Amino acid sequence: MEAMEETVDQSLREMRETFASGRTRSIKWRKAQLGAIIEMVKDNEEKMCDVLFQDLGKHSTEAFRDELGFVMRSASTALNFLDKWVVPKKSNLPLLFYPATGKVISEPYGTVLVLSSWNFPISLSLDPMIGAIAAGNTVLLKASELSPNASALLTKLIPSYLDTKAIKVIEGGPDVATILLQHQWDKIFFTGSPKIGKIIMAAAAEHLTPVTLELGGKCPTIIDHHSVSKDMKSVVKRISGGKWGSCSGQACISVDYVLVEQSFASTLIDMFKPVIRSFFGVNPKESGCLSKIVTKKHFQRLSRLLNDPRVKASIVYGGSMDEDKLYVEPTILLDPPLDSEIMNEEIFGPILPIITLRDIQESIGFIKSKPKPLAIYAFTKDENLKTRILSETSSGSVTFNDLMIQYMCDALPFGGVGQSGMGRYHGKYSFECFSHEKAIMEGSLAMDLEARYPPWNNFKLNFIRLAFREAYFKLLLLMLGLTKGVRK
Amino acid sequence: MTKVFQAADATDLVTDLRRSFDAGVTRGYEWRVTQLKKLLLICDNHEPEIVSALHDDLGKPELESSVYEVALLRNSINLALKQLKDWMAPDKAKTSLTTFPASAEIVSEPLGVVLVISAWNYPFLLSIDPVIGAISSGNAVVLKPSELAPASSSLLAKLLEQYLDSSAVRVVEGAVTETTLLLEQKWDKIFYTGSSRIGRIIMMAAAKHLTPVVLELGGKSPVVIDSDTNLKITVKRIIAGKWGCNNGQACISPDYILTTKQFSPKVIDVLKQELEAFYGKNPMESKDMSRIVNLDHFDRLSKMLEEKEVSDKIVYGGQKNRDKLKIAPTILVDVPFDSQIMSEEIFGPLLPIITLHNLEECFDVIRSRPKPLAAYLFTQNQKLKERFAMTVSAGGIVINDIAVHLAVPTLPFGGVGESGMGSYHGKFSFDAFSHKKAVLYKSFVGDAAIRYPPYSRGKLRLLKALVNSNILEIFRVLLGLS
């Protein structure tokens, strides 16, 4: 550990020196790094797919769609728009302040710490780094120890593609994180669970370090079968693809549970079965298209959730598990008890509870009774229901008639609220996430108003009152002596 | 208010407000406008009482109270009233080929039940201005004014209870005990104005509930004076910004001056001259300056002045009157960097001048210290202005003036590093208390098989083409030509 402490000390010292030298402020430098990230991913696509398969059993298509392709696009967006993002924003000043001018410039915080997660170890590491670099910071990435092959690859590749004096990687678990958090950072970006998020924020408080916390939650999916009956096949496909087709449900924006009317539940379950079979065949374990559970510990966690006898009794599809292969079959539950563990913590696995309601309108109250999730999904064409969902529930985001796809939409901020997190990124929001928006105001030394200065008297008081109200005509009258004062 | 505020009271308070929020009391445009108009009535009907309370608490001159508290608030309310519809409207967002066909928007929604903890130096401004933000964005709000300005605190409690909807807006008066009880509750946002030391405590308490915070803290705001400036106007603005704003007890007060050894004597001469023009030969008698807020702060400032190697650096002022809680405008030159007066935020009528061999050195001096809330520069040199604006990190930078950026609603007001996080004023206040919810509307048209398992080479190729927005390649794959 002492060696690690020494490494961290040294790294931070070097990063601070580099930042002070101004190197990372140069647009040229930032663009070079962003370009290098794209190169790094392009050159090592196969290796990256390999490690993602080793760590998570991810199929290369999934790996490309969710991680590699995503990162390359994120970096090229930053490259293409950086010139625009760095332009100071002019502020219109009220006439009162003439001839002063005002603007806001985005300034890098300095040294940034990115704490990544294991489920999308490449994109959740590189995407925040892209934002930090685009904004002109130095950045240290702590890659997750739960995806050791991916982390090791990043540790190897990053120094050979990127500027090592400014961009660094450390692998490790909670003990390394603890050492890192003892130091003063200018910004911390964390992706992970709410429990750890609290620890991160408390540690950041010691140094008044601003944080962005991308956490999780139970993302509900509402199926209003009345209004989408024509497209139900698509609905089921999308939900299945979103749940089991992306890291086997181990994603912060995965569908956690479904809400549907009682009368449609069995039809729905019957529709899922052939879809799951078409995705993964009769033996999903051998399909090569289903990610595995990341570690034995998580496997045991899911196992425990399912082994609750009342939950077990609610299994209507799947349920088989293989600890050696870290495999959990795509599983559907029908109305597990609401007080069971599986209905009170984020599942983060390939188990899908279906909760039935008498009337789909009750879904609003149901969602409100739980902590604010990262995403709410709703399959409906009913405009009233859409409006109710938008105005009566709160979540990081809401997506109608699809899943997960809000992640791909660069123009939308990605982040949580309440228990699901604070702060946001993606696209230009990544740039802003790692920037301090500094106000700059410039006054003129040419003109001066006596009324600004003591000693105070009634004239000056009235002058300023009128000036503040922008009552310029009355102000003129006051100065010409044509009015004595102003109504308070 | 004689009843003692206890833990159960804090819990009940939040429960009540949450009930109101969940019932939708604060969400409608009409409610928000009504509350804002009531705040305007408070400003219109009670200015003399406000001025009087500020005079009791701080000895604040009428003009400062009228202008820097009431008038600023009035402007803030009027701006919110004028722009609220605009602020509340969703922002459309662009979608891309990978998510086609879809439409997207960003909806502003209130966070819920928020806590505003205010400070003692501008007790009305720093209480009501954040509350304006909270109300205009549709939240229920609890205000805890500072106990160090008791007349203002009790007037605020009285007026807010009298005018505003108490099912959603409440005031809790008190000190450390009450604040601690409040901080144990779960809030949807905490807005704090005060010291960095307490800011840490607030953030740590907020972490327990993953509550986001805005911390408006302080720091030592430096003023760099270049010899090419118009010295008279420079000095007048510094005086008005320092002693003319609550006698130096303001978060963006000019804390210390940096100038060259050569120019410093001129600066001191003009300072002395203008200080006398503003406050007369007996500044201790002048009615145009606030007094020091209380004995604790008076003693703190006295100690600063009495420190060895500091007391002999006084070149102007230095008089003190503990009974009257007054300290004369005091100028010091070249006090040691490790002295108390140069290590902590002064927040009082003392102005150290640090002289440099050349002005360039100011960058290192400023950079070697915690990031301040404001940094000021007086110069005509365009290159110096640019370098200062780009490389000095502070909450905000003002060139050729002092403090005025506080009154500009189109500039975000907030700190960085030790001076704070988050910002407000104008629309930034509305945003500070809002969650910007991303909403994506997708249709069922175009359900691409490439999205779903089983995965194949063809699907991967198409995906790659889509991601690269490579239309030609997309067609080629779809037509089986690739």
Coordinates of C-alpha atoms in Angstrom, one line a residue, chain A residues 37 50 81 119 148 159 217 230 236 408:
Chain A
I37 CA -8.4 7.9 -28.1
D50 CA -11.4 -10.0 -26.2
F81 CA -17.5 20.5 -31.6
N119 CA -20.1 -3.3 -16.4
P148 CA -9.5 -7.0 -14.4
P159 CA 0.2 5.4 -21.6
G217 CA -31.8 2.6 -9.2
K230 CA -50.8 -3.1 -32.4
V236 CA -41.6 -7.1 -26.2
M408 CA -27.0 7.3 -27.4

